[in-house]
GROMACS .gro file of C-alpha atoms in nm:
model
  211
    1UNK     CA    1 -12.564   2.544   3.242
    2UNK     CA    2 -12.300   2.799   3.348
    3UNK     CA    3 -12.212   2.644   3.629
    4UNK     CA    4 -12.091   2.307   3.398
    5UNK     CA    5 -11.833   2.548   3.233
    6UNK     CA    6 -11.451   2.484   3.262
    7UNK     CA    7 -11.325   2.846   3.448
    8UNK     CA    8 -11.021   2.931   3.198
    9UNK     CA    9 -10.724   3.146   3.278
   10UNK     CA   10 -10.454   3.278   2.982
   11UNK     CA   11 -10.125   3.365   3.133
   12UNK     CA   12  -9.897   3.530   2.835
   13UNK     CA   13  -9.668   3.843   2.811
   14UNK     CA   14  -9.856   3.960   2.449
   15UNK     CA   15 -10.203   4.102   2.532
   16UNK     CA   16 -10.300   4.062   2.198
   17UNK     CA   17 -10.272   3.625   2.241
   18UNK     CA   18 -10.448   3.701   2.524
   19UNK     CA   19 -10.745   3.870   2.281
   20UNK     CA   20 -10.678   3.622   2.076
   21UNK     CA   21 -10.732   3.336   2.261
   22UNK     CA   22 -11.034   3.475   2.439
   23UNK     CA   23 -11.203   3.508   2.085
   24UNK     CA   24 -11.116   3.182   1.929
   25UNK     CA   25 -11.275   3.071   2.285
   26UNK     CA   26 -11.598   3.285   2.341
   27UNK     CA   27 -11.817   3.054   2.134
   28UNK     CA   28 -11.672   2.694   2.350
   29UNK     CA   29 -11.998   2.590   2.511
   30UNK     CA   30 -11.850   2.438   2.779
   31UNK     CA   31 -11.536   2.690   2.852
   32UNK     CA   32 -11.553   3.059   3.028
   33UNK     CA   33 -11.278   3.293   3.006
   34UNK     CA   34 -11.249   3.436   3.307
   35UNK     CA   35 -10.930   3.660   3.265
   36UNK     CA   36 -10.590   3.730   3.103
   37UNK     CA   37 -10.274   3.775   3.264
   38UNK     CA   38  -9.902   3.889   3.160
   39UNK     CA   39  -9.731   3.768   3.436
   40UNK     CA   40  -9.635   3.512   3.639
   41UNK     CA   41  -9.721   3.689   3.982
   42UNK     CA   42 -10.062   3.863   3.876
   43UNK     CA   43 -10.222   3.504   3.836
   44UNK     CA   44 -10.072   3.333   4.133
   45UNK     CA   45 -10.253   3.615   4.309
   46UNK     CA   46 -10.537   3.556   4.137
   47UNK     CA   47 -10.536   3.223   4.215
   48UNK     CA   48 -10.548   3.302   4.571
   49UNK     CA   49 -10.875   3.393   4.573
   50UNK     CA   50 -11.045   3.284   4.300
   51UNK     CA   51 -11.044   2.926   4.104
   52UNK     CA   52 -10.984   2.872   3.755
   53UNK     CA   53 -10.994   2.490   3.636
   54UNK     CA   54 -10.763   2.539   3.371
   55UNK     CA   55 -10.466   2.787   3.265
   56UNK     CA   56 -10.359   2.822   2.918
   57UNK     CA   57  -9.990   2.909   2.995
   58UNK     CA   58  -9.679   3.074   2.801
   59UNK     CA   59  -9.337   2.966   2.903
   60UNK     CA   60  -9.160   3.303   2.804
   61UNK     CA   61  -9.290   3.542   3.109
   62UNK     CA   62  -9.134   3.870   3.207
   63UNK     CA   63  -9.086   3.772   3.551
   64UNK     CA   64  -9.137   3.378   3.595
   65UNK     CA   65  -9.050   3.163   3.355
   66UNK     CA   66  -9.372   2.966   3.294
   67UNK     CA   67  -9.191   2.585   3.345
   68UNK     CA   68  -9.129   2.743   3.729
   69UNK     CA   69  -9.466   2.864   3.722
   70UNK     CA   70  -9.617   2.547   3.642
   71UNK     CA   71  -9.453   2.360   3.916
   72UNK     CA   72  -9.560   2.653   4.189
   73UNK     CA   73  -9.906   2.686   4.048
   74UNK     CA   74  -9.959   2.306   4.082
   75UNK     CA   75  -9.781   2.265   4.392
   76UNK     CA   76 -10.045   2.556   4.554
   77UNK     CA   77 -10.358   2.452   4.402
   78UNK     CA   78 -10.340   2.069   4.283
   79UNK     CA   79 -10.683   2.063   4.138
   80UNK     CA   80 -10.616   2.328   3.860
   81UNK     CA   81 -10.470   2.162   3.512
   82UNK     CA   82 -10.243   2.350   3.308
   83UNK     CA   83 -10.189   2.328   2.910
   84UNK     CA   84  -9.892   2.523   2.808
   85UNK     CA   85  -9.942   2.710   2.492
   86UNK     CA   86  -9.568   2.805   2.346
   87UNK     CA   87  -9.345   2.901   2.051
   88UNK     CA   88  -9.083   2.676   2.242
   89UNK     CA   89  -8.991   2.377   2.067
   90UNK     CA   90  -8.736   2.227   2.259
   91UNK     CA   91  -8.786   1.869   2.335
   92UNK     CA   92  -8.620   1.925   2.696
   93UNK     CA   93  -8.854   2.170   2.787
   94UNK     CA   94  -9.163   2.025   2.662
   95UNK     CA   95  -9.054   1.689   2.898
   96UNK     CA   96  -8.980   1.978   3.174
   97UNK     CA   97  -9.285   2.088   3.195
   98UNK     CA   98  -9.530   1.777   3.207
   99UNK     CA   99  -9.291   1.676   3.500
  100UNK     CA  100  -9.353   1.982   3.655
  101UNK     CA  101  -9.763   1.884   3.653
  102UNK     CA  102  -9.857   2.005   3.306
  103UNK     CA  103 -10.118   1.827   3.134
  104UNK     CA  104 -10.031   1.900   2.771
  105UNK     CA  105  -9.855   2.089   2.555
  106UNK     CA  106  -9.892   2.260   2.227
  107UNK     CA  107  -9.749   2.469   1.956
  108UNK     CA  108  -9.904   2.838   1.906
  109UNK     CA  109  -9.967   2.739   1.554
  110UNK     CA  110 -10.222   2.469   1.684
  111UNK     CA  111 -10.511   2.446   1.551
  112UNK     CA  112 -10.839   2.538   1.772
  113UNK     CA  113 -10.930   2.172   1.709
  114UNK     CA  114 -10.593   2.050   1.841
  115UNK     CA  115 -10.635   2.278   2.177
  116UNK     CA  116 -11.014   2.097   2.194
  117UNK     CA  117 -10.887   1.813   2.201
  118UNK     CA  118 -10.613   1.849   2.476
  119UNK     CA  119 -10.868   1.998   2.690
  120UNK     CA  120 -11.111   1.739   2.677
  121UNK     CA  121 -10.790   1.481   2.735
  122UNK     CA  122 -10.654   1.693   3.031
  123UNK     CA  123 -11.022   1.700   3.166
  124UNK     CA  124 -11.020   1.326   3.134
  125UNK     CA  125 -10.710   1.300   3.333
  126UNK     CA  126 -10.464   1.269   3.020
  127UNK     CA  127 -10.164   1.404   2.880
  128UNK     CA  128 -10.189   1.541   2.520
  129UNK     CA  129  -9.977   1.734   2.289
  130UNK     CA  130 -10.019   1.917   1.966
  131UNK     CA  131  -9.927   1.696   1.606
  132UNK     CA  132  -9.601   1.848   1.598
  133UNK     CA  133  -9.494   1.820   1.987
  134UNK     CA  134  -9.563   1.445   1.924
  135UNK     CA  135  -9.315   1.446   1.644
  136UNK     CA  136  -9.088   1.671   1.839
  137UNK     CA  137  -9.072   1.409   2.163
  138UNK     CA  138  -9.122   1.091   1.970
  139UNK     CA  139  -8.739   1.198   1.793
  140UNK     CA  140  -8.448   1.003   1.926
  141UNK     CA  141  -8.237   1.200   2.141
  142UNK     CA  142  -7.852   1.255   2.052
  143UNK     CA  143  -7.751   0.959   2.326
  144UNK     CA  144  -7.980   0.713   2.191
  145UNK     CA  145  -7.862   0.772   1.833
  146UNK     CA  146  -7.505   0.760   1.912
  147UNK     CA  147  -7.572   0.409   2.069
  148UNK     CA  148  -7.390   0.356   2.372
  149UNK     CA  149  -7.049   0.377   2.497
  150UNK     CA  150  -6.856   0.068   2.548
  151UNK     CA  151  -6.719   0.074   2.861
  152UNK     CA  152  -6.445  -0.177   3.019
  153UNK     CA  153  -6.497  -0.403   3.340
  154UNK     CA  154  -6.359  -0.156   3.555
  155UNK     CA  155  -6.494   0.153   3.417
  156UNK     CA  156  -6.894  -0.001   3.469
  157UNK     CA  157  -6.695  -0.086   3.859
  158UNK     CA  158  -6.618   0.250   3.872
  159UNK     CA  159  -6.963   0.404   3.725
  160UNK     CA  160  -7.162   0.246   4.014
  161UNK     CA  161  -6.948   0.326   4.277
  162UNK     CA  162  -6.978   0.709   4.118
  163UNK     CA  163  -7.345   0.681   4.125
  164UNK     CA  164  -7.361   0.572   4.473
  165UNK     CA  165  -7.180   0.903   4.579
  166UNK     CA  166  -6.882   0.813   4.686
  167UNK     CA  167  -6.551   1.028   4.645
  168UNK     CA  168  -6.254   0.932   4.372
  169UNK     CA  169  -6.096   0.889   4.771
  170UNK     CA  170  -6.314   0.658   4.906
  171UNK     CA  171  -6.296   0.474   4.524
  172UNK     CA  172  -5.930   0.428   4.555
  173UNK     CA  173  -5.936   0.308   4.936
  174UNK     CA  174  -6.217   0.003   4.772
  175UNK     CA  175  -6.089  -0.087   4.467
  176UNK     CA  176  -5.693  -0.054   4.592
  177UNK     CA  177  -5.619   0.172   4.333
  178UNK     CA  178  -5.449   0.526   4.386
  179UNK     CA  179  -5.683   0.869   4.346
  180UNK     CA  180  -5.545   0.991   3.992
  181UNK     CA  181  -5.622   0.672   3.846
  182UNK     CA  182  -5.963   0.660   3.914
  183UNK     CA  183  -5.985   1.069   3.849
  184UNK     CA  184  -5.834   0.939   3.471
  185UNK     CA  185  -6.154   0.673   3.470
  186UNK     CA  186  -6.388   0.968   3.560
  187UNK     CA  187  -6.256   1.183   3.288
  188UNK     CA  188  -6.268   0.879   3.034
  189UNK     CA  189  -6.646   0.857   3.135
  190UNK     CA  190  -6.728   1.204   3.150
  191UNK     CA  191  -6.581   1.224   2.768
  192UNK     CA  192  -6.750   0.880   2.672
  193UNK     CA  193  -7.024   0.953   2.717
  194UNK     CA  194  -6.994   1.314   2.608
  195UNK     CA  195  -7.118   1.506   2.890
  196UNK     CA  196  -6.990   1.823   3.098
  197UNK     CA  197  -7.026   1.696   3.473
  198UNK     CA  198  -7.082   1.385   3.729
  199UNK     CA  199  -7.467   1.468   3.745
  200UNK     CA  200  -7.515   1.448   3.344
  201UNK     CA  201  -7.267   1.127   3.359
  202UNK     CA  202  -7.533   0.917   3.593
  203UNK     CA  203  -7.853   1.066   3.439
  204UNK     CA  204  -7.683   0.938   3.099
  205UNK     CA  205  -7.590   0.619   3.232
  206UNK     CA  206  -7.968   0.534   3.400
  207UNK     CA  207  -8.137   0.642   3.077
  208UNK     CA  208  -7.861   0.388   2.882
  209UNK     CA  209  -7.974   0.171   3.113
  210UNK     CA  210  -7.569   0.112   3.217
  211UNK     CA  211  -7.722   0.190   3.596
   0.00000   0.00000   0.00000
């Protein structure tokens, strides 16, 4: 029956993936096309007032970049699942985007078995990627390779009191110690653990589990 079919939405800045897509989809008993769109804003407003169950989304957009996009069309209309459908193949932006509500994630070079499959898992309520995003996300980053740092007594005292918030000041005045030295610790720790700022430096920390 028609009304059984999923209502499916391409957003991507080439018309002719758009084409593409709709003909590799046409023949999907239990999918409808029910438009193509090149931009970010064009389907938000579509949105608006019609539904669509599920968007087949491109991160590169001309106007929205399609990891924003995810998060806003999720955030408006909770109900509607999203599989992004990219050339991308950077680990932090696949991991980006399924926090930002996505339910899977593949590869253009997917196969029209491997998109099946994701949306029959992100029907189910799953996440699914493509064979090679698995590969891609299941590599160990560059901090877990490198093992971790080994850090003294007082530079772990120090780490905490960092990820708590608190100024190299207010540091000093705890620990009796004067301001530059504990600026010197947060330089060691910043270079330890081979990072650029205080916000990388505790997100490094938690996922080396030194937090």
């Amino acid at each position: 029956m028609q009304t059984d079919k999923l209502a499916v939405a391409i957003v991507d800045d080439h018309p002719i993936v758009i084409e593409g897509l709709k003909m590799l989809l046409q023949n999907e008993e239990n999918l409808q096309v029910i438009g193509g769109f090149c931009d970010g804003e064009s389907i938000l407003a579509y949105l608006r007032l019609n539904k669509a169950d599920l968007i087949l989304l491109d991160i590169t957009l001309p106007d929205i970049n399609g990891m924003d996009l995810c998060r806003m069309i999720k955030d408006e209309f909770r109900s509607t699942m999203i599989l992004i459908l990219s050339n991308h193949t950077e680990r932090s932006i696949i991991m980006q985007t399924i926090q930002n509500g996505a339910s899977g994630y593949l590869l253009k070079n997917s196969s029209i078995d491997e998109l099946r499959n994701c949306i029959t898992e992100a029907v189910n309520g799953n996440i699914c990627f493509s064979k090679e995003v698995v590969e891609i996300i299941s590599r160990p980053t560059k901090n877990q390779l490198q093992g971790r740092p080994q850090l003294t007594r007082r530079e772990k005292q120090i780490l905490a009191l960092i990820a708590e918030g608190k100024t190299s000041q207010a540091i000093a005045g705890e620990l009796f110690l004067s301001p530059l030295t504990i600026d010197t610790h947060r330089k060691n720790l910043i270079q330890k653990f081979e990072v650029k700022n205080v916000a990388e430096l505790i997100r490094a920390a938690h996922q080396q589990y030194l937090l």
